[in-house]
Coordinates of C-alpha atoms in Angstrom, one line a residue:
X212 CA 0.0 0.0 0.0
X213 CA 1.1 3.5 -0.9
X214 CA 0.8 4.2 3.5
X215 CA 3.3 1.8 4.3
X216 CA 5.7 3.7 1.5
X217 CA 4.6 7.0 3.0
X218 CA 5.1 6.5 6.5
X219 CA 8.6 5.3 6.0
X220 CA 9.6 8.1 4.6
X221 CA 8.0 10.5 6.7
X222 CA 8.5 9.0 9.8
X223 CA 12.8 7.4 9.4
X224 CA 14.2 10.9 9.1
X225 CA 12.4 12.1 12.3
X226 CA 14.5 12.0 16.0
X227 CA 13.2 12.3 19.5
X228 CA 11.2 15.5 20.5
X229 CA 12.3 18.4 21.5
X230 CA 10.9 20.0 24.8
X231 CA 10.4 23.4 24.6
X232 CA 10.1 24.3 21.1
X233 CA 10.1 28.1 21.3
X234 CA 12.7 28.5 23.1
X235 CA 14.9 28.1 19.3
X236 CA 14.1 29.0 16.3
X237 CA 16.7 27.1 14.5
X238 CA 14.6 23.8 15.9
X239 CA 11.1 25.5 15.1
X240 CA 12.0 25.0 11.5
X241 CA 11.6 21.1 12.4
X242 CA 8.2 21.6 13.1
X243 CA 7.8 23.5 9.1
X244 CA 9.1 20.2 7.6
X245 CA 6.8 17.8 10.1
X246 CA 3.7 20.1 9.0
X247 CA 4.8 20.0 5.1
X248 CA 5.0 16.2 5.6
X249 CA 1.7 15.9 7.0
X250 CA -0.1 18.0 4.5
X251 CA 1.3 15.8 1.6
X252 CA 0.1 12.8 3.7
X253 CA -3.7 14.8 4.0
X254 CA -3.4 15.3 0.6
X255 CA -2.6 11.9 -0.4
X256 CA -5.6 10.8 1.9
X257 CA -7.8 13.4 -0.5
X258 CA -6.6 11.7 -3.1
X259 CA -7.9 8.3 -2.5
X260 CA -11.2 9.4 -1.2
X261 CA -11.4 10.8 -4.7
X262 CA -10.6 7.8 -6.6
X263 CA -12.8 6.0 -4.3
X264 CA -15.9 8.4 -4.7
X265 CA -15.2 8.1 -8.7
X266 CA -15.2 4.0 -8.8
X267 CA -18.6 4.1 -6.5
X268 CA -20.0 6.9 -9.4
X269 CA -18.5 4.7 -11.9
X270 CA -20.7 1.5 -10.5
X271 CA -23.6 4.1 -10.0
X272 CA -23.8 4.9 -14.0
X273 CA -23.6 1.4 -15.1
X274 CA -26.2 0.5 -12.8
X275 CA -28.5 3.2 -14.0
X276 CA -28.4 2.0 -17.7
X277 CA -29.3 -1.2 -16.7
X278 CA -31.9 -0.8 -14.7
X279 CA -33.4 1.7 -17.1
X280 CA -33.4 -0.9 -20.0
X281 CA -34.7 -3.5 -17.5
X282 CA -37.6 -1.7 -16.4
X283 CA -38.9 -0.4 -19.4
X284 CA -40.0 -4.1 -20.0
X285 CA -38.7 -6.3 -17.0
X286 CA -40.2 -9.5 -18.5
X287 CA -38.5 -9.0 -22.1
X288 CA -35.1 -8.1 -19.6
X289 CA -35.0 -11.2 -17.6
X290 CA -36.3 -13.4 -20.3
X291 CA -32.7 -13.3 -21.8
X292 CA -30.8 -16.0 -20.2
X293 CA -27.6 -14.0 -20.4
X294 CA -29.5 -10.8 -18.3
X295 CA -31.1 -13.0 -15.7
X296 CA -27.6 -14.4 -15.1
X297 CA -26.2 -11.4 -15.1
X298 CA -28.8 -9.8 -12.6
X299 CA -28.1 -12.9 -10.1
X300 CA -24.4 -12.3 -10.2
X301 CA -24.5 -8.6 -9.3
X302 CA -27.2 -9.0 -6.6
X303 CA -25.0 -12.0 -4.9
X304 CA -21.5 -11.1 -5.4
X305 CA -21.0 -7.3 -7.0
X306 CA -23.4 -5.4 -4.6
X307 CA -21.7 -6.8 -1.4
X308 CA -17.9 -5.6 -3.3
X309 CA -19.6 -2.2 -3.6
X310 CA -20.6 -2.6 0.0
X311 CA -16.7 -2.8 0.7
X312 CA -15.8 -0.4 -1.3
X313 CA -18.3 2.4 0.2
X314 CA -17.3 0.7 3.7
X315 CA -13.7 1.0 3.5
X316 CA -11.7 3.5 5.5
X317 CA -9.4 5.8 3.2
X318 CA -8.4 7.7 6.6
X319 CA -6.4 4.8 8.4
X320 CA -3.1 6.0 6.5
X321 CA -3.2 9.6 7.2
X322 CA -4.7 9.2 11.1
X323 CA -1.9 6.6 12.0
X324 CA 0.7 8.7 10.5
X325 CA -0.8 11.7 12.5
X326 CA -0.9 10.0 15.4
X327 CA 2.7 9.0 14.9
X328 CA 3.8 13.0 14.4
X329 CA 1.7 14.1 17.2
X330 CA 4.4 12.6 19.8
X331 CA 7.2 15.8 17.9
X332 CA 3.9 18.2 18.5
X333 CA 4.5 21.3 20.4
X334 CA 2.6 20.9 23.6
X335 CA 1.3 23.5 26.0
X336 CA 4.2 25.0 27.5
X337 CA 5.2 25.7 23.8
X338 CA 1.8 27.4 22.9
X339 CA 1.9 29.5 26.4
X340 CA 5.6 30.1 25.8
X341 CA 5.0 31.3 22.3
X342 CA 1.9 33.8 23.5
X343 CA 4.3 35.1 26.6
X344 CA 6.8 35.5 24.2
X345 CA 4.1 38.0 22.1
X346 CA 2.9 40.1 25.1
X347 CA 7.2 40.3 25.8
X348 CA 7.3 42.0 22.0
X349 CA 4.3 43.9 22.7
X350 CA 5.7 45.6 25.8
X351 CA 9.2 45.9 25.0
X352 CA 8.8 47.2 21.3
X353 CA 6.1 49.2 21.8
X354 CA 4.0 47.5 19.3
X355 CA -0.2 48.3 20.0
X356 CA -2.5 45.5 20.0
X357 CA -4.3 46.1 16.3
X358 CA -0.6 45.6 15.0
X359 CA 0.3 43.1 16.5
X360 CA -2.6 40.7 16.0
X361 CA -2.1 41.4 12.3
X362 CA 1.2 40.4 12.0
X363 CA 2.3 44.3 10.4
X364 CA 5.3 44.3 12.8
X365 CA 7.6 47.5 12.2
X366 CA 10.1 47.4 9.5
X367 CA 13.4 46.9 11.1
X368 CA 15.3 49.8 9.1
X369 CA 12.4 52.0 10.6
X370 CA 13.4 50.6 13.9
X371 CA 16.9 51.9 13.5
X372 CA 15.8 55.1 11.9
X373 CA 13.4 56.1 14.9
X374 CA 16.4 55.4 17.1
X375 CA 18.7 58.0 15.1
X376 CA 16.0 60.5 14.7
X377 CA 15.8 60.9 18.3
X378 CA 19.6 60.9 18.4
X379 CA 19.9 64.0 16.4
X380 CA 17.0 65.7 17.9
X381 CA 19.3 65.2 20.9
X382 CA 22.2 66.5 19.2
X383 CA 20.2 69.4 17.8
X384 CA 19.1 70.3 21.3
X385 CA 22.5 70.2 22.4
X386 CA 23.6 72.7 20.0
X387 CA 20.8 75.4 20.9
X388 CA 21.6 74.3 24.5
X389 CA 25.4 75.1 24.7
X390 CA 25.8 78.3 26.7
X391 CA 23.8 76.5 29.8
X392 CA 26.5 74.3 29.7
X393 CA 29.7 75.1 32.3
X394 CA 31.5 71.4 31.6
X395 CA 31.5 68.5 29.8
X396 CA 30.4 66.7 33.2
X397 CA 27.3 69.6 33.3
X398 CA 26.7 68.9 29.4
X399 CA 26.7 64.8 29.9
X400 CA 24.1 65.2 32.4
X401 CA 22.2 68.0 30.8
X402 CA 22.1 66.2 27.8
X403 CA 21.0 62.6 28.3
X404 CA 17.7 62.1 26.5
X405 CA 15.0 62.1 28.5
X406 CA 11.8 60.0 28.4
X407 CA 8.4 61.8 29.9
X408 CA 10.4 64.2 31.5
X409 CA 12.1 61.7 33.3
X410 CA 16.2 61.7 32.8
X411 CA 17.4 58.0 31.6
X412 CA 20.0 57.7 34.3
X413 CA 17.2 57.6 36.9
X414 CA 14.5 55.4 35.3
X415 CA 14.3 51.6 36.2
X416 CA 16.5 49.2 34.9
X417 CA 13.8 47.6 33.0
X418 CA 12.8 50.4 31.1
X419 CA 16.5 51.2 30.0
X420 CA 16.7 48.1 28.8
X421 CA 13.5 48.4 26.7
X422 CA 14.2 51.6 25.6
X423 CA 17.9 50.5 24.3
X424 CA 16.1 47.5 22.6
X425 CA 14.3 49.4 20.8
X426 CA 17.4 52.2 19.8
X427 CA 16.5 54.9 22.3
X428 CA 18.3 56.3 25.5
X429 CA 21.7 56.8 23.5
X430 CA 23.3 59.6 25.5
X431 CA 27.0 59.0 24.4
X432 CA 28.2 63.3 23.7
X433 CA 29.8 63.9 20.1
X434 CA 33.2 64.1 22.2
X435 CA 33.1 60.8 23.7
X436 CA 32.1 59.5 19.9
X437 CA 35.2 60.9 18.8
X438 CA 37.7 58.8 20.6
X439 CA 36.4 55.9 19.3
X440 CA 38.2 54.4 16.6
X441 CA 38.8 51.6 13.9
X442 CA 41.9 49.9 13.8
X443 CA 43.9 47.3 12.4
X444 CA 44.9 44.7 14.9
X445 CA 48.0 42.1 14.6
X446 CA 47.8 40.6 17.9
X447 CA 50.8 42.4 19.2
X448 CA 53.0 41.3 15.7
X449 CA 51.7 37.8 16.0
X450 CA 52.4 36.0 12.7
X451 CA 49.1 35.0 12.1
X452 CA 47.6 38.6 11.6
X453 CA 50.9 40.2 10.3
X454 CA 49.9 40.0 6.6
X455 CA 45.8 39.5 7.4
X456 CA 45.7 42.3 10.3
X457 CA 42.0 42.0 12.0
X458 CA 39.7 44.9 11.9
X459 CA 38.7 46.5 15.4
X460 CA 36.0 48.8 15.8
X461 CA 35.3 51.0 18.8
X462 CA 31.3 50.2 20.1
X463 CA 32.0 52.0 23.6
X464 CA 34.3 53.5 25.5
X465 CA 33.2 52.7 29.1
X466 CA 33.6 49.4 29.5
X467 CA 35.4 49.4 26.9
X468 CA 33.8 47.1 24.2
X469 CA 35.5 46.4 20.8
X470 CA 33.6 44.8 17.9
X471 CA 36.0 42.4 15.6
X472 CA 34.7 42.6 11.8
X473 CA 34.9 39.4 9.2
X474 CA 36.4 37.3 12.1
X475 CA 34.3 34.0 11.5
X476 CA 33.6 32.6 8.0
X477 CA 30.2 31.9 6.7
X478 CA 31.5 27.8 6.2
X479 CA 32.8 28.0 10.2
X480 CA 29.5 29.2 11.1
X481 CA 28.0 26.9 9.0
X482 CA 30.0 24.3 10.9
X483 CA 29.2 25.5 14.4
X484 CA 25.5 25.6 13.9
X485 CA 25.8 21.8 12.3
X486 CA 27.2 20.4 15.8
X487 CA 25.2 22.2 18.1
X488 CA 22.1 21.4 16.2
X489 CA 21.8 18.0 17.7
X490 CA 22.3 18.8 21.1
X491 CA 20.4 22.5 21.7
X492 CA 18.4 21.9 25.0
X493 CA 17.5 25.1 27.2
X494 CA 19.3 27.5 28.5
X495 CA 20.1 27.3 32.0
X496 CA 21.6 30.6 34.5
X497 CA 22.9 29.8 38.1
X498 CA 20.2 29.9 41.0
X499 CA 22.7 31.8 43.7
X500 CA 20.5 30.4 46.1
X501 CA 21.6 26.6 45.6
X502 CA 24.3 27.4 43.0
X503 CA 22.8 25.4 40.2
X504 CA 22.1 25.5 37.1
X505 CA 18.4 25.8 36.4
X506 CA 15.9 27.1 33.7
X507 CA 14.6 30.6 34.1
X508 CA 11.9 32.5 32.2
X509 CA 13.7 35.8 31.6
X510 CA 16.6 33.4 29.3
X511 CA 14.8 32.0 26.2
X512 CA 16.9 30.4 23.8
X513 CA 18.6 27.0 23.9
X514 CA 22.1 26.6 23.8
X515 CA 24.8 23.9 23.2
X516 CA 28.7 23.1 24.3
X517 CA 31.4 22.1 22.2
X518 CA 35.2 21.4 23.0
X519 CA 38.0 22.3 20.9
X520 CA 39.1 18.6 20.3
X521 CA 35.8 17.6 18.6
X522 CA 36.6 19.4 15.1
X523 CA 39.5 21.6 13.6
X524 CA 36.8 24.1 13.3
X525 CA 35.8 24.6 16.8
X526 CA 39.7 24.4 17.7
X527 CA 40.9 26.9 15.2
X528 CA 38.3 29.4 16.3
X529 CA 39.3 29.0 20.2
X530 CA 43.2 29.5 19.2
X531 CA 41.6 32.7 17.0
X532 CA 40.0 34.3 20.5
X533 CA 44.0 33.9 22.2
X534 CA 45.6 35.1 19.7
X535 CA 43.6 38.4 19.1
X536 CA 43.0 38.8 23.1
X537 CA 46.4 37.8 24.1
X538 CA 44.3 35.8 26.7
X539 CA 44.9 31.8 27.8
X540 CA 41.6 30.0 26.3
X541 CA 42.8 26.5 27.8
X542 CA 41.3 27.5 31.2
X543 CA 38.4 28.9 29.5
X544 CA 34.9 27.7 29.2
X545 CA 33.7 25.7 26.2
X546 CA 32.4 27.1 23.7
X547 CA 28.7 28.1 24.0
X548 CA 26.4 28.4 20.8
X549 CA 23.2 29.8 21.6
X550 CA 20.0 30.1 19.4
X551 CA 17.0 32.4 20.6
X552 CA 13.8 31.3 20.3
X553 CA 9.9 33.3 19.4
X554 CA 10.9 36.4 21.6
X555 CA 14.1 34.8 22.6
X556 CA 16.4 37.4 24.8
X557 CA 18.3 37.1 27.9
X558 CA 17.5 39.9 30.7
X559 CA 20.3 42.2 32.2
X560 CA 22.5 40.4 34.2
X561 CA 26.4 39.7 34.8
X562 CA 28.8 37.5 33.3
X563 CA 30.8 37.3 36.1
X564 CA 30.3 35.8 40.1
X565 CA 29.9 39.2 42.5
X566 CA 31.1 38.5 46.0
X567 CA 27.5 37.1 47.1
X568 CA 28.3 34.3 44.6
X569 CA 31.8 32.8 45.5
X570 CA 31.0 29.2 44.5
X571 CA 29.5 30.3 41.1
X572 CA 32.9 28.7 39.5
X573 CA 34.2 26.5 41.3
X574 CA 33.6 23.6 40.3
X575 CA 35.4 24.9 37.5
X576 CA 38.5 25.7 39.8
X577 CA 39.6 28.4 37.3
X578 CA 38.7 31.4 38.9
X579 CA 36.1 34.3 37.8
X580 CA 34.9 35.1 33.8
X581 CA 37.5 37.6 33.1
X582 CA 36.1 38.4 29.7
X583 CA 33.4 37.7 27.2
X584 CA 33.5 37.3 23.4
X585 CA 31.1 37.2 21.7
X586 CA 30.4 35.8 18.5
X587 CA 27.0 37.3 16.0
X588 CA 26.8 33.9 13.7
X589 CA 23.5 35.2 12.0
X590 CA 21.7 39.0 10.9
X591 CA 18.4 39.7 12.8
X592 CA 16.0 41.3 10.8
X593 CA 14.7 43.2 13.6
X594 CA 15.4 43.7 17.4
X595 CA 17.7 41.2 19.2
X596 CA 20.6 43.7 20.1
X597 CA 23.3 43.2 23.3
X598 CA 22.4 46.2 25.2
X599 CA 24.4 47.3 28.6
X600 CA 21.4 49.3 30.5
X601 CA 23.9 50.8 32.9
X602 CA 25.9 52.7 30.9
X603 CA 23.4 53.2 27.8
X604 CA 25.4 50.8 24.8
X605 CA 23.7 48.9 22.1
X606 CA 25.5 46.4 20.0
X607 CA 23.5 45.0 17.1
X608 CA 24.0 41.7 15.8
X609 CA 26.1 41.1 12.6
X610 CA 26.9 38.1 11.1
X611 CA 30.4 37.5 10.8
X612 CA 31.3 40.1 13.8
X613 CA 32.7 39.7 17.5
X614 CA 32.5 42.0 20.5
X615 CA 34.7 41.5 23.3
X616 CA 35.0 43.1 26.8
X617 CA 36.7 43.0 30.2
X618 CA 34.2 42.1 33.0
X619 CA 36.9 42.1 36.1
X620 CA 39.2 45.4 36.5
X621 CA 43.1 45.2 36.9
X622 CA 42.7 44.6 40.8
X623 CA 40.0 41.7 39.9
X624 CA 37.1 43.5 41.1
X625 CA 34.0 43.0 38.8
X626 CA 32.8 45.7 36.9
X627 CA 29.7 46.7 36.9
X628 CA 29.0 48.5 34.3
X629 CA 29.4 45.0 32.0
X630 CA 25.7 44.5 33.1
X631 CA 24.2 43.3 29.7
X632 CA 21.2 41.9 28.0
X633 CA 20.0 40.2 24.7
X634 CA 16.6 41.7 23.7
X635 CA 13.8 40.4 22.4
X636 CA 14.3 39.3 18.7
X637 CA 11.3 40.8 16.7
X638 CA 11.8 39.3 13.6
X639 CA 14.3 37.1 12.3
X640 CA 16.7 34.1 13.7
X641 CA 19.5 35.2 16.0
X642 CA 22.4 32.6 16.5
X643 CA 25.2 33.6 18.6
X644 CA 28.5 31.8 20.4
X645 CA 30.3 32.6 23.1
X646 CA 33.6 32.2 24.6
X647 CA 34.2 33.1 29.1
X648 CA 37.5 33.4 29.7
X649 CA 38.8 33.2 33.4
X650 CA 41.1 34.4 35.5
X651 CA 44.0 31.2 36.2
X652 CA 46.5 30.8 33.1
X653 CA 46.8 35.1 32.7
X654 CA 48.7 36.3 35.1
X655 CA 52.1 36.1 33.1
X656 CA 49.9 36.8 29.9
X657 CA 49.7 40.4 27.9
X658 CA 46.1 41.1 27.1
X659 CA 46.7 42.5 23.3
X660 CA 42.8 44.2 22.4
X661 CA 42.2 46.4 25.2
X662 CA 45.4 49.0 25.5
X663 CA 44.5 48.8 29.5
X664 CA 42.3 47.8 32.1
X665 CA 40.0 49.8 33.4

C-alpha cells in the first residue's frame, strides 16, 4: 500500500522531540518540515477518497443504464438468459464488493501517521511560551494590539531610523543648548535624552533596557564619539595577523567594548550551527540560592557546548579568540552556541560571580569570567541587540562580527558596568556563540585588544 511507503519516509528521518520548542528558532523550523509532511500525507488521503468516490459513481452509472433498459420491459429483460444471469451475479457477489468499497476506510493511512507526528507536537508550555513570548514583544517594542494581531510588525530599518532620529534631535538640542553648559560633566548630564520628563540615568533598569532594545536612550556626547576608533589589529606582531591584520572597531568606551569585523567565515559558522544542532536543549543561568544550574523565564533560547578537540573548526576558532586577546583559552569555558527562540532574549544580568556568589565557578576551579567574546553567527532582521542598560550601549548583531570586553578590573574587582542583555528578537533568527574566559593561566599573559584595564 502506498501508507506503508509513506510512512517510511516520513517518519525514518524524524528524531526524538524536543521540549520546549520556542525556546529556538533554529529547531522551530523542524516543526515546518513535520507540517509539510503531514499535509502531503492529507493530501494523499484526498486523493484516495477521490478515486474511491469516482469507482462508486462509476458503478452508479452502469447500474443506472441497466436498470433503465430493464424496467422499461422487465419480463422481455430477464427473459434473456444471459440478463437473468447477469442480474443474479450482481445482486450476490458485485453489490456486497460495492458494500466494501463504500465501507472501506481511506483515513487509516493519514490518522496513524498523524498519530505518529503528534508525539514531535509542540505541547502546552510551547503554545503559552510562544503567546508570553508575544505580550514580551508587545511591551518591549512598543507594538499596539491592532498591530500586532495582524502580524504588520515594524520594518526593522524603521526601527533603527526612529532610534537615530531621536539621536539628532538630541544632538540638535544640544547645539541650541550650549551656553547653559559650564562642563563637559554639566553637558553629559544635561544632555541625556530624556523619556516623559524623566532623565534616563534615573529610570528603572527595565525600562532602560527596553528603551535600548528598541534604539532609544543613546546619550554618548559627540566628544566621547570621537575617541572611538577603527583599527587594524595584529595581535601584538603575532604572525598569524601580520599579513591579514583583524579589523577592530570601537562600540564604547566605558567598558570598553570592541567589535572584531569578518572574524568568522560563513562555512565555520556553517560548521558550528551543524554540531550544536543536535544537542540545543535550554538554557540554564545559576540559581545563587543553591548554586545550580536551572531554567529561568527571563533566558529563552537554547544553547549547546562544544570542545575544541571535537573538530578543527571549533579548535581553530578557540586559538583565533588567544591570539587576538592575548588571553589563555585553555582554562576557559567551552564554547557556548546559543539560538533564541519566538521572543528569545536574555535579561540584564552579569557574566561574572559578584562577592555574594563565590561558588559560582568553582567547580570549574579556574577562577572568575575575566572576559566575554562574543560571537553574531547570523543577521536579525529586527530587534535582538546586546544592550548594557547601565551605561546606555547597544551592540546590534552582525553576522560574521565579534564584540569583546573586560568584566573584572586590573585589581579583579567586577565591573559593573558589563551589566548586559539580549533583547527580544522581533523578527528574524538570532544565532550567537560565546567564549568566558577566566582568571588562572593570565597572570604572566599580555592582554593585546584592550590597550589597559580599566
Amino acid at each position: 500500500m502506498i501508507w506503508c511507503v509513506l510512512m517510511i519516509g516520513i517518519l525514518l528521518p524524524q528524531s526524538s522531540a524536543h521540549p520546549g520548542f520556542f525556546t529556538s528558532i533554529g529547531q522551530m523550523t523542524d516543526l515546518i518540515h513535520t507540517e509539510k509532511d503531514l499535509v502531503t500525507s492529507l493530501k494523499d488521503y484526498i486523493k484516495a477518497e477521490e478515486d474511491k468516490l469516482e469507482q462508486i459513481k462509476k458503478w452508479a452509472e452502469k447500474l443506472d443504464r441497466l436498470t433503465n433498459t430493464a424496467t422499461k420491459d422487465p419480463e422481455g429483460f430477464v427473459g434473456h438468459p444471459v440478463n437473468a444471469f447477469k442480474l443474479m451475479k450482481r445482486l450476490n457477489t458485485e453489490w456486497s464488493e460495492l458494500e466494501n468499497l463504500v465501507l472501506k476506510d481511506m483515513s487509516d493511512g493519514f490518522i496513524s501517521n498523524l498519530t505518529i507526528q503528534r508525539q514531535y507536537f509542540p505541547n502546552d508550555e510551547d503554545q503559552v511560551g510562544a503567546a508570553k513570548a508575544l505580550f514580551r514583544l508587545q511591551d518591549t517594542y512598543n507594538l499596539d494590539t491592532d498591530t500586532i494581531s495582524k502580524g504588520n510588525l515594524p520594518d526593522p530599518e524603521h526601527q533603527r531610523a526612529n532610534g537615530n532620529l531621536r539621536y539628532f534631535e538630541y544632538i540638535m538640542t544640544k547645539e541650541k543648548d550650549t551656553n547653559k553648559s559650564a562642563s563637559d560633566g554639566q553637558s553629559d548630564q544635561k544632555t541625556t535624552p530624556r523619556k516623559k520628563g524623566i532623565a534616563v540615568d534615573y529610570l528603572p533598569e527595565r525600562q532602560k533596557y527596553e528603551m535600548l532594545c528598541r534604539g532609544e536612550g543613546i546619550k554618548m556626547t559627540p566628544r566621547r564619539q570621537k575617541k572611538l576608533f577603527c583599527r587594524y589589529h595584529d595581535g601584538n606582531r603575532n604572525p598569524k595577523f601580520i599579513l591579514a591584520p583583524a579589523k577592530q572597531e570601537d562600540e564604547w568606551d566605558k567598558p570598553r567594548i570592541i567589535r572584531f569585523h569578518d572574524i568568522i567565515s560563513d562555512a565555520e559558522i556553517e560548521t558550528v550551527k551543524d554540531l550544536a544542532k543536535p544537542r540545543l536543549s535550554r538554557a540554564t543561568v545559576h540559581d545563587p540560592e543553591t548554586g545550580k544550574l536551572t531554567t529561568a523565564q527571563y533566558r529563552v533560547s537554547k544553547s549547546a557546548w562544544l570542545a575544541g578537540y571535537e573538530d578543527p573548526v571549533v579548535s581553530r576558532i578557540n586559538m583565533r579568540i588567544q591570539d587576538l586577546t592575548g588571553l589563555d583559552v585553555s582554562t576557559a569555558e567551552e564554547l557556548q552556541v546559543a539560538n533564541y527562540g519566538v521572543g528569545g532574549q536574555y535579561e540584564p544580568h552579569f557574566d561574572f560571580a559578584r562577592k555574594d556568589e563565590p561558588d559560582a565557578f568553582r567547580e570549574l576551579g579556574t577562577g572568575n569570567r575575566i572576559a566575554t567574546w562574543l560571537f553574531y553567527m547570523s543577521d536579525v532582521s529586527a530587534g535582538g541587540a546586546t544592550v548594557f542598560p547601565e551605561v546606555g550601549a547597544s551592540v546590534w548583531p552582525k553576522k560574521g562580527t565579534a564584540v569583546f570586553w573586560y568584566n573584572l578590573f586590573a585589581s579583579g574587582e567586577g565591573d559593573y558596568s558589563t551589566r548586559h542583555a539580549a533583547c527580544p528578537v522581533l523578527v528574524g533568527n538570532k544565532w550567537v556563540s560565546n567564549k568566558w574566559l577566566h582568571e588562572r593561566g593570565q597572570e604572566f599573559r599580555r592582554p593585546c585588544t584592550l590597550s589597559e584595564l580599566e
